[in-house]
C-alpha cells in the first residue's frame, strides 16, 4: 500500500505499488506532452526518456552502405548517453506492468480458479507475468533477428561485418527494453519482492552474467550476437513459465505435455544453440576484419585479441547454469510423466491444501 509518492520514492515502494509507478510514468509523459504542445520548436528534454534517440544522419548511413538507399531503409541509430534515461524510465514501466498484471489480472484469476495456498498463488502470479514477458520478448527477438545477416544462427555473420554500431530502430528498442527488464528484475531480487528459491545464488549469478552480457555487448557493438543469445534464453523460458503455471492450476495432463515439449525446446535452444554460439566465438572470432581488431572506442572498434576470451567466458558460464537447470529438469521429468509438473527449485516451499 502506498504511503505517499515521496515516501514510496525514498523506500523504493513504488516498485511494488502500481499506483506509484503509474504516477511516476504519468508525470514523465505529461511533462513530455506539455513541452511538445507549448514549446514545439525547442528540443524536448524528456524525449530520451520515452523514445530511442541518437539517430545517425541519413547521409552517413548511405555513405556507409549505399545499397540501403535503394530499399528506402536508411533509418539507423547509434548508442549514446540518452539511452541511460530510456533505461531508467522503462524500469518504472516494467515495475508497473509486473505489479499491475500480477495483482489485477493473475491474482483474481487464481482466486476464481480456487488456488487457496498463498505461496502457490504467488508463484502462479509470478509465472503469469513471466509467460507474458518471455512470450512477447521471444517473438520480438525472432522478429528483430529476421532483419539480421545472422538470421537463424548463421554464425559467421556475427563477425565478418563487425562493428555492428548502426542499429535498426527495432533492434535498439529491443535491446534497451531487455536491458531495462533485467535491471528491474535485479532490483526485484535485491528488494526480495519474490520469495527466494532454493537456487537463489544461482539465480543471482544468472542475473549478474545476463546484465554483464547485455550491457557489455551493447557497449562494444556486439548486438548481433546479443540477439542470438536473447532468443536462446527467451523462447524456452516461455514454455517453462507455461508449464509451471499450468501445474499450479492443477491442469496436470496439459502441464505434462507442455513440460515434455519444453524439454525438447530447452535442449535445442539453451543447450545446442548456446553451444553453437560458443563454438562461433572460439573458432570464428578471427573473421573480424583486421582493421577492427584494436581497442579504438572512437571508431567503434573494441575487438582486441583478449576480447575473444572476455566474450567466451560469460557465455560459457551461462551455458553451465543452463546445464545445471537442465539436470534439475530431468529430475522432475519422472514426476511430469506421472502428472505432477513441479518446479524442483520450489520443493518444500509450500504445502498443498
CSV table of C-alpha atoms in Angstrom, one decimal:
chain,number,residue,atom,x,y,z
A,1,UNK,CA,0.0,0.0,0.0
A,2,UNK,CA,1.3,3.4,-0.9
A,3,UNK,CA,2.4,5.8,1.9
A,4,UNK,CA,2.6,8.8,-0.4
A,5,UNK,CA,4.6,9.2,-3.6
A,6,UNK,CA,7.6,10.9,-1.9
A,7,UNK,CA,7.9,8.2,0.7
A,8,UNK,CA,7.4,5.5,-1.9
A,9,UNK,CA,10.3,7.0,-3.9
A,10,UNK,CA,12.6,7.1,-0.8
A,11,UNK,CA,11.8,3.5,0.2
A,12,UNK,CA,11.6,2.0,-3.4
A,13,UNK,CA,8.0,1.0,-2.5
A,14,UNK,CA,7.0,2.4,-5.9
A,15,UNK,CA,8.3,-0.9,-7.3
A,16,UNK,CA,5.6,-2.8,-5.5
A,17,UNK,CA,2.7,-0.3,-5.7
A,18,UNK,CA,1.3,0.0,-9.2
A,19,UNK,CA,-0.3,3.3,-8.4
A,20,UNK,CA,3.0,4.9,-7.5
A,21,UNK,CA,4.9,3.6,-10.6
A,22,UNK,CA,2.0,4.7,-12.7
A,23,UNK,CA,2.2,8.2,-11.2
A,24,UNK,CA,5.9,8.4,-11.9
A,25,UNK,CA,5.5,7.3,-15.5
A,26,UNK,CA,2.5,9.6,-15.9
A,27,UNK,CA,4.5,12.6,-14.7
A,28,UNK,CA,7.1,12.0,-17.3
A,29,UNK,CA,4.6,11.6,-20.1
A,30,UNK,CA,2.7,14.7,-19.0
A,31,UNK,CA,6.0,16.7,-18.9
A,32,UNK,CA,6.9,15.5,-22.4
A,33,UNK,CA,3.4,16.3,-23.8
A,34,UNK,CA,3.4,19.7,-22.2
A,35,UNK,CA,6.7,20.5,-23.8
A,36,UNK,CA,5.5,19.3,-27.2
A,37,UNK,CA,2.4,21.5,-27.0
A,38,UNK,CA,3.8,24.7,-25.6
A,39,UNK,CA,7.4,24.7,-27.0
A,40,UNK,CA,7.3,22.5,-30.1
A,41,UNK,CA,10.2,24.3,-31.8
A,42,UNK,CA,12.6,23.6,-28.9
A,43,UNK,CA,14.2,20.2,-28.5
A,44,UNK,CA,12.2,18.3,-25.8
A,45,UNK,CA,14.5,17.2,-22.9
A,46,UNK,CA,12.0,14.5,-21.9
A,47,UNK,CA,12.1,12.7,-25.3
A,48,UNK,CA,15.1,10.4,-24.4
A,49,UNK,CA,13.1,9.0,-21.5
A,50,UNK,CA,10.2,7.8,-23.7
A,51,UNK,CA,11.8,7.2,-27.1
A,52,UNK,CA,15.1,6.0,-28.6
A,53,UNK,CA,17.4,8.7,-29.6
A,54,UNK,CA,20.8,9.3,-31.3
A,55,UNK,CA,19.7,8.8,-34.9
A,56,UNK,CA,22.5,8.7,-37.4
A,57,UNK,CA,22.4,11.2,-40.2
A,58,UNK,CA,20.9,9.6,-43.3
A,59,UNK,CA,23.8,10.8,-45.4
A,60,UNK,CA,26.2,8.9,-43.2
A,61,UNK,CA,24.1,5.8,-43.3
A,62,UNK,CA,24.0,5.9,-47.2
A,63,UNK,CA,27.8,6.6,-47.3
A,64,UNK,CA,28.4,3.5,-45.2
A,65,UNK,CA,26.1,1.2,-47.1
A,66,UNK,CA,24.8,2.7,-50.4
A,67,UNK,CA,22.5,-0.3,-51.0
A,68,UNK,CA,20.2,0.8,-48.2
A,69,UNK,CA,19.1,3.8,-50.2
A,70,UNK,CA,17.6,1.6,-52.9
A,71,UNK,CA,15.4,-0.1,-50.4
A,72,UNK,CA,14.5,3.2,-48.6
A,73,UNK,CA,15.9,1.6,-45.5
A,74,UNK,CA,18.1,4.3,-44.2
A,75,UNK,CA,16.9,5.0,-40.6
A,76,UNK,CA,19.7,3.9,-38.2
A,77,UNK,CA,20.6,4.6,-34.6
A,78,UNK,CA,23.8,4.5,-32.5
A,79,UNK,CA,24.2,4.3,-28.8
A,80,UNK,CA,24.6,7.4,-26.7
A,81,UNK,CA,24.1,8.8,-23.2
A,82,UNK,CA,20.4,9.4,-23.8
A,83,UNK,CA,20.0,5.6,-23.6
A,84,UNK,CA,20.5,5.8,-19.9
A,85,UNK,CA,17.4,7.9,-19.5
A,86,UNK,CA,15.4,5.4,-21.6
A,87,UNK,CA,16.6,2.6,-19.3
A,88,UNK,CA,15.5,4.5,-16.2
A,89,UNK,CA,12.0,5.3,-17.5
A,90,UNK,CA,11.3,1.7,-18.6
A,91,UNK,CA,12.5,0.3,-15.3
A,92,UNK,CA,9.5,2.2,-13.9
A,93,UNK,CA,7.3,0.9,-16.8
A,94,UNK,CA,8.3,-2.7,-16.1
A,95,UNK,CA,7.7,-2.3,-12.4
A,96,UNK,CA,4.1,-1.0,-13.2
A,97,UNK,CA,3.5,-3.8,-15.7
A,98,UNK,CA,4.8,-6.5,-13.3
A,99,UNK,CA,2.8,-5.5,-10.3
A,100,UNK,CA,-0.4,-4.5,-12.1
A,101,UNK,CA,-0.6,-7.7,-14.1
A,102,UNK,CA,0.1,-9.9,-11.1
A,103,UNK,CA,-2.2,-8.0,-8.7
A,104,UNK,CA,-5.1,-7.1,-11.0
A,105,UNK,CA,-5.1,-10.0,-13.5
A,106,UNK,CA,-3.5,-13.1,-12.2
A,107,UNK,CA,-4.3,-12.8,-8.5
A,108,UNK,CA,-8.1,-12.5,-9.1
A,109,UNK,CA,-7.9,-15.3,-11.7
A,110,UNK,CA,-6.1,-17.5,-9.1
A,111,UNK,CA,-8.7,-16.8,-6.5
A,112,UNK,CA,-11.5,-17.5,-9.0
A,113,UNK,CA,-9.8,-20.8,-10.0
A,114,UNK,CA,-9.6,-21.8,-6.4
A,115,UNK,CA,-5.9,-21.7,-5.6
A,116,UNK,CA,-6.0,-21.3,-1.8
A,117,UNK,CA,-2.4,-21.7,-0.7
A,118,UNK,CA,-0.8,-18.3,-0.5
A,119,UNK,CA,2.6,-19.3,-1.7
A,120,UNK,CA,1.3,-21.3,-4.6
A,121,UNK,CA,-0.9,-18.4,-5.6
A,122,UNK,CA,2.1,-16.0,-5.5
A,123,UNK,CA,4.1,-18.4,-7.7
A,124,UNK,CA,1.2,-18.6,-10.2
A,125,UNK,CA,1.1,-14.8,-10.4
A,126,UNK,CA,4.8,-14.6,-11.0
A,127,UNK,CA,4.7,-17.3,-13.7
A,128,UNK,CA,1.7,-15.5,-15.4
A,129,UNK,CA,3.8,-12.3,-15.7
A,130,UNK,CA,6.8,-14.3,-16.8
A,131,UNK,CA,4.8,-16.0,-19.5
A,132,UNK,CA,3.6,-12.7,-20.9
A,133,UNK,CA,7.0,-11.2,-20.9
A,134,UNK,CA,9.0,-14.1,-22.3
A,135,UNK,CA,6.4,-14.8,-24.9
A,136,UNK,CA,6.5,-11.2,-26.1
A,137,UNK,CA,10.3,-11.0,-25.9
A,138,UNK,CA,10.8,-14.2,-27.7
A,139,UNK,CA,8.6,-13.2,-30.6
A,140,UNK,CA,10.1,-9.7,-30.7
A,141,UNK,CA,13.6,-11.2,-30.7
A,142,UNK,CA,12.8,-13.5,-33.6
A,143,UNK,CA,11.4,-10.6,-35.5
A,144,UNK,CA,14.5,-8.5,-34.8
A,145,UNK,CA,16.8,-11.4,-35.8
A,146,UNK,CA,14.9,-11.8,-39.1
A,147,UNK,CA,16.5,-8.5,-40.3
A,148,UNK,CA,20.0,-9.6,-39.5
A,149,UNK,CA,22.5,-11.4,-41.7
A,150,UNK,CA,22.9,-13.9,-38.9
A,151,UNK,CA,19.2,-15.0,-39.3
A,152,UNK,CA,18.7,-18.3,-37.6
A,153,UNK,CA,22.2,-18.8,-36.3
A,154,UNK,CA,24.3,-18.3,-39.4
A,155,UNK,CA,27.1,-17.5,-37.0
A,156,UNK,CA,29.8,-16.3,-39.3
A,157,UNK,CA,27.9,-13.1,-39.8
A,158,UNK,CA,28.4,-12.2,-36.2
A,159,UNK,CA,31.9,-11.3,-37.1
A,160,UNK,CA,32.5,-10.6,-40.8
A,161,UNK,CA,31.0,-7.1,-40.8
A,162,UNK,CA,32.0,-6.0,-37.3
A,163,UNK,CA,31.4,-3.4,-35.8
A,164,UNK,CA,27.6,-3.5,-35.8
A,165,UNK,CA,27.1,0.0,-34.5
A,166,UNK,CA,24.4,1.1,-36.9
A,167,UNK,CA,21.2,-0.3,-35.4
A,168,UNK,CA,17.8,-0.5,-36.9
A,169,UNK,CA,15.1,1.1,-34.7
A,170,UNK,CA,13.6,-2.3,-33.8
A,171,UNK,CA,17.0,-3.6,-32.6
A,172,UNK,CA,17.7,-0.6,-30.4
A,173,UNK,CA,14.2,-0.7,-28.8
A,174,UNK,CA,14.5,-4.4,-28.3
A,175,UNK,CA,18.0,-4.3,-26.7
A,176,UNK,CA,17.2,-1.4,-24.4
A,177,UNK,CA,13.9,-2.9,-23.3
A,178,UNK,CA,15.7,-6.2,-22.5
A,179,UNK,CA,18.3,-4.2,-20.5
A,180,UNK,CA,15.6,-2.4,-18.6
A,181,UNK,CA,13.8,-5.6,-17.9
A,182,UNK,CA,16.9,-7.3,-16.4
A,183,UNK,CA,17.8,-4.2,-14.4
A,184,UNK,CA,14.2,-4.2,-13.0
A,185,UNK,CA,14.5,-8.0,-12.2
A,186,UNK,CA,17.8,-7.4,-10.4
A,187,UNK,CA,16.1,-4.8,-8.2
A,188,UNK,CA,13.3,-7.4,-7.6
A,189,UNK,CA,15.8,-9.8,-6.3
A,190,UNK,CA,17.7,-7.2,-4.2
A,191,UNK,CA,14.5,-6.0,-2.7
A,192,UNK,CA,13.2,-9.6,-2.2
A,193,UNK,CA,9.9,-8.9,-4.0
A,194,UNK,CA,9.8,-12.7,-4.8
A,195,UNK,CA,10.2,-15.4,-2.2
A,196,UNK,CA,13.8,-16.8,-2.5
A,197,UNK,CA,14.1,-20.1,-4.2
A,198,UNK,CA,16.5,-22.9,-3.3
A,199,UNK,CA,18.8,-21.9,-6.2
A,200,UNK,CA,18.8,-18.2,-5.1
A,201,UNK,CA,22.6,-17.8,-5.5
A,202,UNK,CA,22.5,-19.5,-8.9
A,203,UNK,CA,19.8,-17.0,-9.9
A,204,UNK,CA,21.9,-14.1,-8.7
A,205,UNK,CA,24.8,-15.4,-10.8
A,206,UNK,CA,22.5,-15.7,-13.8
A,207,UNK,CA,21.2,-12.2,-13.4
A,208,UNK,CA,24.8,-10.8,-13.0
A,209,UNK,CA,26.0,-12.7,-16.0
A,210,UNK,CA,23.0,-11.5,-18.1
A,211,UNK,CA,23.4,-7.9,-17.1
A,212,UNK,CA,27.1,-8.0,-17.9
A,213,UNK,CA,26.4,-9.6,-21.3
A,214,UNK,CA,23.6,-7.2,-22.2
A,215,UNK,CA,25.5,-4.1,-21.1
A,216,UNK,CA,28.9,-5.1,-22.5
A,217,UNK,CA,27.6,-6.4,-25.8
A,218,UNK,CA,25.7,-3.1,-26.3
A,219,UNK,CA,28.8,-1.1,-25.5
A,220,UNK,CA,31.2,-2.9,-27.7
A,221,UNK,CA,28.8,-3.2,-30.7
A,222,UNK,CA,28.1,-6.9,-30.4
A,223,UNK,CA,24.3,-6.6,-30.6
A,224,UNK,CA,24.0,-9.2,-33.3
A,225,UNK,CA,25.4,-11.9,-31.0
A,226,UNK,CA,23.4,-10.5,-28.2
A,227,UNK,CA,20.2,-11.0,-30.1
A,228,UNK,CA,21.0,-14.7,-30.8
A,229,UNK,CA,21.6,-15.2,-27.0
A,230,UNK,CA,18.4,-13.5,-26.1
A,231,UNK,CA,16.4,-15.7,-28.4
A,232,UNK,CA,18.1,-18.8,-27.0
A,233,UNK,CA,17.0,-17.8,-23.5
A,234,UNK,CA,13.6,-16.3,-24.0
A,235,UNK,CA,11.8,-19.0,-26.1
A,236,UNK,CA,12.5,-21.8,-23.6
A,237,UNK,CA,11.5,-19.5,-20.7
A,238,UNK,CA,8.1,-19.0,-22.3
A,239,UNK,CA,7.4,-22.7,-22.2
A,240,UNK,CA,8.9,-23.1,-18.7
A,241,UNK,CA,6.5,-20.4,-17.3
A,242,UNK,CA,3.6,-22.0,-19.1
A,243,UNK,CA,4.3,-25.5,-17.7
A,244,UNK,CA,4.7,-24.2,-14.2
A,245,UNK,CA,1.6,-22.0,-14.4
A,246,UNK,CA,-0.5,-24.9,-15.7
A,247,UNK,CA,0.8,-27.1,-12.9
A,248,UNK,CA,-0.3,-24.5,-10.3
A,249,UNK,CA,-3.8,-24.7,-11.9
A,250,UNK,CA,-3.7,-28.5,-11.4
A,251,UNK,CA,-4.1,-29.0,-15.1
A,252,UNK,CA,-1.7,-31.9,-14.9
A,253,UNK,CA,-2.2,-33.5,-18.3
A,254,UNK,CA,-1.7,-30.2,-20.2
A,255,UNK,CA,1.2,-29.3,-17.9
A,256,UNK,CA,2.9,-32.6,-18.5
A,257,UNK,CA,2.6,-32.2,-22.3
A,258,UNK,CA,3.9,-28.7,-22.1
A,259,UNK,CA,6.8,-29.8,-19.9
A,260,UNK,CA,7.8,-32.6,-22.4
A,261,UNK,CA,7.7,-30.0,-25.2
A,262,UNK,CA,9.8,-27.7,-23.0
A,263,UNK,CA,12.5,-30.4,-22.6
A,264,UNK,CA,12.9,-30.6,-26.4
A,265,UNK,CA,12.9,-26.8,-26.7
A,266,UNK,CA,15.4,-26.3,-23.8
A,267,UNK,CA,17.7,-28.9,-25.4
A,268,UNK,CA,17.7,-27.2,-28.7
A,269,UNK,CA,17.8,-23.5,-27.7
A,270,UNK,CA,19.6,-23.4,-24.4
A,271,UNK,CA,22.0,-26.3,-24.9
A,272,UNK,CA,22.6,-26.9,-28.6
A,273,UNK,CA,22.3,-23.3,-29.9
A,274,UNK,CA,24.2,-21.9,-26.9
A,275,UNK,CA,27.0,-24.4,-27.7
A,276,UNK,CA,26.9,-23.3,-31.3
A,277,UNK,CA,27.3,-19.7,-30.2
A,278,UNK,CA,30.3,-20.6,-28.0
A,279,UNK,CA,31.8,-22.5,-30.9
A,280,UNK,CA,31.5,-19.5,-33.1
A,281,UNK,CA,33.1,-17.2,-30.5
A,282,UNK,CA,36.1,-19.6,-30.2
A,283,UNK,CA,36.6,-20.6,-33.8
A,284,UNK,CA,35.2,-17.7,-35.9
A,285,UNK,CA,36.3,-14.7,-33.9
A,286,UNK,CA,39.2,-14.2,-36.4
A,287,UNK,CA,36.7,-13.5,-39.1
A,288,UNK,CA,36.5,-10.0,-37.7
A,289,UNK,CA,38.1,-7.5,-40.2
A,290,UNK,CA,41.8,-6.8,-39.4
A,291,UNK,CA,41.2,-3.1,-39.1
A,292,UNK,CA,38.7,-3.6,-36.3
A,293,UNK,CA,41.0,-5.8,-34.2
A,294,UNK,CA,42.1,-3.0,-32.0
A,295,UNK,CA,40.9,-1.0,-29.0
A,296,UNK,CA,39.6,2.2,-30.6
A,297,UNK,CA,36.2,3.2,-29.0
A,298,UNK,CA,36.1,6.4,-31.0
A,299,UNK,CA,35.7,4.3,-34.2
A,300,UNK,CA,33.6,1.6,-32.6
A,301,UNK,CA,36.4,-0.9,-32.6
A,302,UNK,CA,36.7,-2.9,-29.5
A,303,UNK,CA,37.8,-6.4,-30.6
A,304,UNK,CA,41.4,-6.6,-29.4
A,305,UNK,CA,42.7,-10.1,-29.1
A,306,UNK,CA,41.7,-10.7,-25.5
A,307,UNK,CA,38.1,-9.8,-26.2
A,308,UNK,CA,37.7,-13.3,-27.6
A,309,UNK,CA,38.2,-14.7,-24.1
A,310,UNK,CA,36.2,-12.0,-22.4
A,311,UNK,CA,33.2,-12.8,-24.7
A,312,UNK,CA,33.6,-16.5,-24.3
A,313,UNK,CA,33.8,-16.7,-20.5
A,314,UNK,CA,30.4,-15.3,-19.5
A,315,UNK,CA,28.7,-17.2,-22.3
A,316,UNK,CA,30.4,-20.4,-21.1
A,317,UNK,CA,29.2,-19.6,-17.5
A,318,UNK,CA,25.7,-19.1,-18.8
A,319,UNK,CA,25.8,-22.5,-20.5
A,320,UNK,CA,26.9,-24.1,-17.3
A,321,UNK,CA,24.0,-22.5,-15.5
A,322,UNK,CA,21.7,-23.8,-18.2
A,323,UNK,CA,23.1,-27.3,-17.8
A,324,UNK,CA,22.6,-27.1,-14.0
A,325,UNK,CA,18.9,-26.3,-14.5
A,326,UNK,CA,18.8,-28.9,-17.3
A,327,UNK,CA,19.8,-31.6,-14.8
A,328,UNK,CA,17.2,-30.4,-12.4
A,329,UNK,CA,14.6,-30.6,-15.2
A,330,UNK,CA,15.4,-34.2,-15.9
A,331,UNK,CA,14.9,-34.9,-12.2
A,332,UNK,CA,11.4,-33.5,-12.4
A,333,UNK,CA,10.7,-35.4,-15.7
A,334,UNK,CA,9.7,-38.5,-13.8
A,335,UNK,CA,7.1,-36.6,-11.8
A,336,UNK,CA,6.0,-34.9,-15.1
A,337,UNK,CA,5.0,-38.1,-16.8
A,338,UNK,CA,3.0,-39.0,-13.7
A,339,UNK,CA,1.0,-35.8,-14.0
A,340,UNK,CA,2.7,-33.6,-11.4
A,341,UNK,CA,4.9,-31.0,-13.1
A,342,UNK,CA,6.6,-29.2,-10.2
A,343,UNK,CA,9.5,-26.8,-10.0
A,344,UNK,CA,12.4,-28.6,-8.3
A,345,UNK,CA,13.6,-25.2,-7.3
A,346,UNK,CA,10.5,-24.8,-5.1
A,347,UNK,CA,10.4,-28.2,-3.4
A,348,UNK,CA,9.2,-27.7,0.2
A,349,UNK,CA,8.3,-24.1,-0.2
A,350,UNK,CA,4.6,-24.7,0.1
A,351,UNK,CA,2.3,-27.5,1.1
A,352,UNK,CA,-0.8,-28.4,-0.9
A,353,UNK,CA,-4.1,-27.6,0.8
